Amino acid sequence: MRIDSQDAATKLAIKLATESIIRDLVSAVKADLGKLVLLEPDGNAFFAYAGIGWSDDTFESARIPVSDRSLAGYVVATRGAVIFENLPQSKRFRDAELLLKHGVVSSIGVAVRLNDTAVGVLSVHTRVQQTFTSEQITRVERAGEALGELLATA
């Protein structure tokens, strides 16, 4: 996946398709926010690639460490969907400033993979505590697979 090397029209098409998938997902699972973060080329951090519902430019400039102290890092490490119902009370995710600043309480995160290699994390978030249903979790997992297929064209 080399989004950097694509021509401007292809980059824009991929970005718009990604935002459409996230927008539809946020609506379908009744979330407030959604985002796709991708691994930086050096693999040390994630950067915000696309998001829906974020209120300011802190989202676009966010860098999230690749560690099990961040939701994104933990998702990649566990290889499955990660769900939490009350972030403000969680002691696991210490690198969650972006989420806490935006009032996130509950989330689902899944790895986005290319050929079984994690390249990013798709997540949806609510500002109220929520117990997610198996249908909501499955929908997020399927959207993560669709984004992996889309990014494979990059």
Short mmCIF file of C-alpha atoms in Angstrom, two decimals:
data_model
loop_
_atom_site.label_atom_id
_atom_site.label_comp_id
_atom_site.label_asym_id
_atom_site.label_seq_id
_atom_site.Cartn_x
_atom_site.Cartn_y
_atom_site.Cartn_z
CA MET A 1 0.00 0.00 0.00
CA ARG A 2 1.61 3.19 -1.19
CA ILE A 3 -1.02 5.92 -1.05
CA ASP A 4 1.82 8.46 -1.40
CA SER A 5 2.76 7.20 -4.86
CA GLN A 6 -0.74 7.41 -6.38
CA ASP A 7 -1.81 10.24 -8.66
CA ALA A 8 -4.06 12.94 -7.17
CA ALA A 9 -7.29 11.58 -8.68
CA THR A 10 -6.66 8.07 -7.32
CA LYS A 11 -5.75 9.42 -3.87
CA LEU A 12 -8.93 11.48 -3.78
CA ALA A 13 -11.09 8.56 -4.92
CA ILE A 14 -9.66 6.27 -2.23
CA LYS A 15 -10.06 8.95 0.45
CA LEU A 16 -13.69 9.66 -0.52
CA ALA A 17 -14.55 5.94 -0.63
CA THR A 18 -12.92 5.48 2.80
CA GLU A 19 -14.89 8.38 4.27
CA SER A 20 -18.10 6.99 2.77
CA ILE A 21 -17.50 3.57 4.36
CA ILE A 22 -16.81 5.19 7.74
CA ARG A 23 -19.83 7.52 7.48
CA ASP A 24 -22.14 4.59 6.65
CA LEU A 25 -20.64 2.54 9.48
CA VAL A 26 -21.04 5.31 12.07
CA SER A 27 -24.68 5.66 11.08
CA ALA A 28 -25.35 1.90 11.03
CA VAL A 29 -23.91 1.22 14.49
CA LYS A 30 -25.32 4.43 15.98
CA ALA A 31 -21.91 5.80 16.89
CA ASP A 32 -20.86 9.43 17.20
CA LEU A 33 -17.38 9.21 15.69
CA GLY A 34 -15.45 6.95 13.38
CA LYS A 35 -11.89 6.86 12.12
CA LEU A 36 -9.26 5.01 10.18
CA VAL A 37 -5.70 5.37 11.35
CA LEU A 38 -2.86 3.96 9.28
CA LEU A 39 0.64 2.93 10.27
CA GLU A 40 3.34 5.40 9.40
CA PRO A 41 6.03 3.96 7.10
CA ASP A 42 8.46 3.48 10.01
CA GLY A 43 5.82 1.49 11.93
CA ASN A 44 6.24 3.47 15.16
CA ALA A 45 2.96 5.38 15.12
CA PHE A 46 -0.44 5.63 13.48
CA PHE A 47 -1.63 8.75 11.68
CA ALA A 48 -5.23 9.83 11.14
CA TYR A 49 -6.20 9.06 7.55
CA ALA A 50 -9.98 9.58 7.57
CA GLY A 51 -12.59 10.35 10.16
CA ILE A 52 -16.21 11.28 10.66
CA GLY A 53 -17.54 13.41 13.52
CA TRP A 54 -14.27 14.82 14.86
CA SER A 55 -14.65 18.43 15.92
CA ASP A 56 -11.30 20.04 15.24
CA ASP A 57 -7.92 19.81 13.56
CA THR A 58 -6.37 17.84 16.44
CA PHE A 59 -7.70 14.75 14.67
CA GLU A 60 -5.81 15.45 11.46
CA SER A 61 -2.53 16.06 13.28
CA ALA A 62 -2.89 13.17 15.71
CA ARG A 63 -0.09 10.62 16.03
CA ILE A 64 -0.95 7.54 18.04
CA PRO A 65 1.86 5.38 19.42
CA VAL A 66 2.09 1.74 18.44
CA SER A 67 1.82 0.26 21.91
CA ASP A 68 -0.70 -1.74 23.88
CA ARG A 69 -1.38 1.47 25.83
CA SER A 70 -3.30 2.88 22.85
CA LEU A 71 -6.52 1.43 21.46
CA ALA A 72 -4.99 1.19 17.98
CA GLY A 73 -1.84 -0.53 19.19
CA TYR A 74 -3.81 -2.96 21.32
CA VAL A 75 -6.14 -3.81 18.41
CA VAL A 76 -3.17 -4.69 16.20
CA ALA A 77 -1.57 -6.76 18.97
CA THR A 78 -4.70 -8.79 19.74
CA ARG A 79 -5.67 -9.50 16.09
CA GLY A 80 -9.37 -9.31 16.88
CA ALA A 81 -12.06 -6.78 17.61
CA VAL A 82 -11.42 -4.78 20.75
CA ILE A 83 -14.44 -3.41 22.57
CA PHE A 84 -14.51 -1.18 25.61
CA GLU A 85 -17.53 0.26 27.29
CA ASN A 86 -16.05 2.94 29.55
CA LEU A 87 -12.80 4.54 28.43
CA PRO A 88 -12.69 7.23 31.14
CA GLN A 89 -12.58 4.48 33.79
CA SER A 90 -10.14 2.25 31.87
CA LYS A 91 -6.62 1.88 33.16
CA ARG A 92 -5.47 -0.03 30.05
CA PHE A 93 -5.42 2.80 27.50
CA ARG A 94 -3.06 5.51 28.74
CA ASP A 95 -2.42 6.94 25.26
CA ALA A 96 -6.02 8.00 24.67
CA GLU A 97 -5.81 11.80 24.72
CA LEU A 98 -7.53 12.23 21.34
CA LEU A 99 -10.43 9.99 22.38
CA LEU A 100 -10.86 11.56 25.80
CA LYS A 101 -10.68 15.09 24.36
CA HIS A 102 -13.62 14.22 22.11
CA GLY A 103 -15.68 12.72 24.95
CA VAL A 104 -15.37 9.09 23.86
CA VAL A 105 -16.78 6.59 26.33
CA SER A 106 -17.33 3.35 24.35
CA SER A 107 -15.54 1.99 21.26
CA ILE A 108 -15.07 -0.90 18.87
CA GLY A 109 -11.75 -1.20 17.05
CA VAL A 110 -10.63 -3.69 14.39
CA ALA A 111 -7.40 -4.08 12.46
CA VAL A 112 -7.38 -3.27 8.77
CA ARG A 113 -5.19 -5.82 7.02
CA LEU A 114 -3.47 -6.29 3.70
CA ASN A 115 -2.42 -9.89 3.07
CA ASP A 116 -2.73 -10.64 6.80
CA THR A 117 -0.51 -7.71 7.75
CA ALA A 118 -2.07 -4.97 9.87
CA VAL A 119 -1.75 -1.58 8.17
CA GLY A 120 -4.22 0.35 10.27
CA VAL A 121 -7.17 0.36 12.62
CA LEU A 122 -10.81 1.19 12.00
CA SER A 123 -12.75 2.28 15.05
CA VAL A 124 -16.13 3.70 15.98
CA HIS A 125 -16.85 5.57 19.19
CA THR A 126 -19.79 6.76 21.24
CA ARG A 127 -19.97 9.60 23.75
CA VAL A 128 -22.29 7.63 26.00
CA GLN A 129 -21.64 4.26 27.56
CA GLN A 130 -22.84 1.52 25.26
CA THR A 131 -22.86 -2.25 25.21
CA PHE A 132 -22.35 -3.16 21.56
CA THR A 133 -24.34 -5.99 19.99
CA SER A 134 -22.79 -8.84 18.05
CA GLU A 135 -24.37 -7.37 14.91
CA GLN A 136 -22.63 -4.02 15.49
CA ILE A 137 -19.29 -5.73 16.09
CA THR A 138 -19.69 -7.85 12.94
CA ARG A 139 -20.53 -4.75 10.91
CA VAL A 140 -17.33 -3.04 12.08
CA GLU A 141 -15.31 -6.16 11.27
CA ARG A 142 -16.78 -6.31 7.75
CA ALA A 143 -16.10 -2.61 7.19
CA GLY A 144 -12.49 -3.21 8.24
CA GLU A 145 -12.23 -6.00 5.67
CA ALA A 146 -13.75 -3.74 3.00
CA LEU A 147 -11.23 -1.00 3.81
CA GLY A 148 -8.39 -3.52 3.56
CA GLU A 149 -9.61 -4.47 0.08
CA LEU A 150 -9.96 -0.80 -0.90
CA LEU A 151 -6.47 0.06 0.34
CA ALA A 152 -5.05 -2.93 -1.54
CA THR A 153 -5.85 -0.99 -4.71
CA ALA A 154 -3.66 1.92 -3.50
#
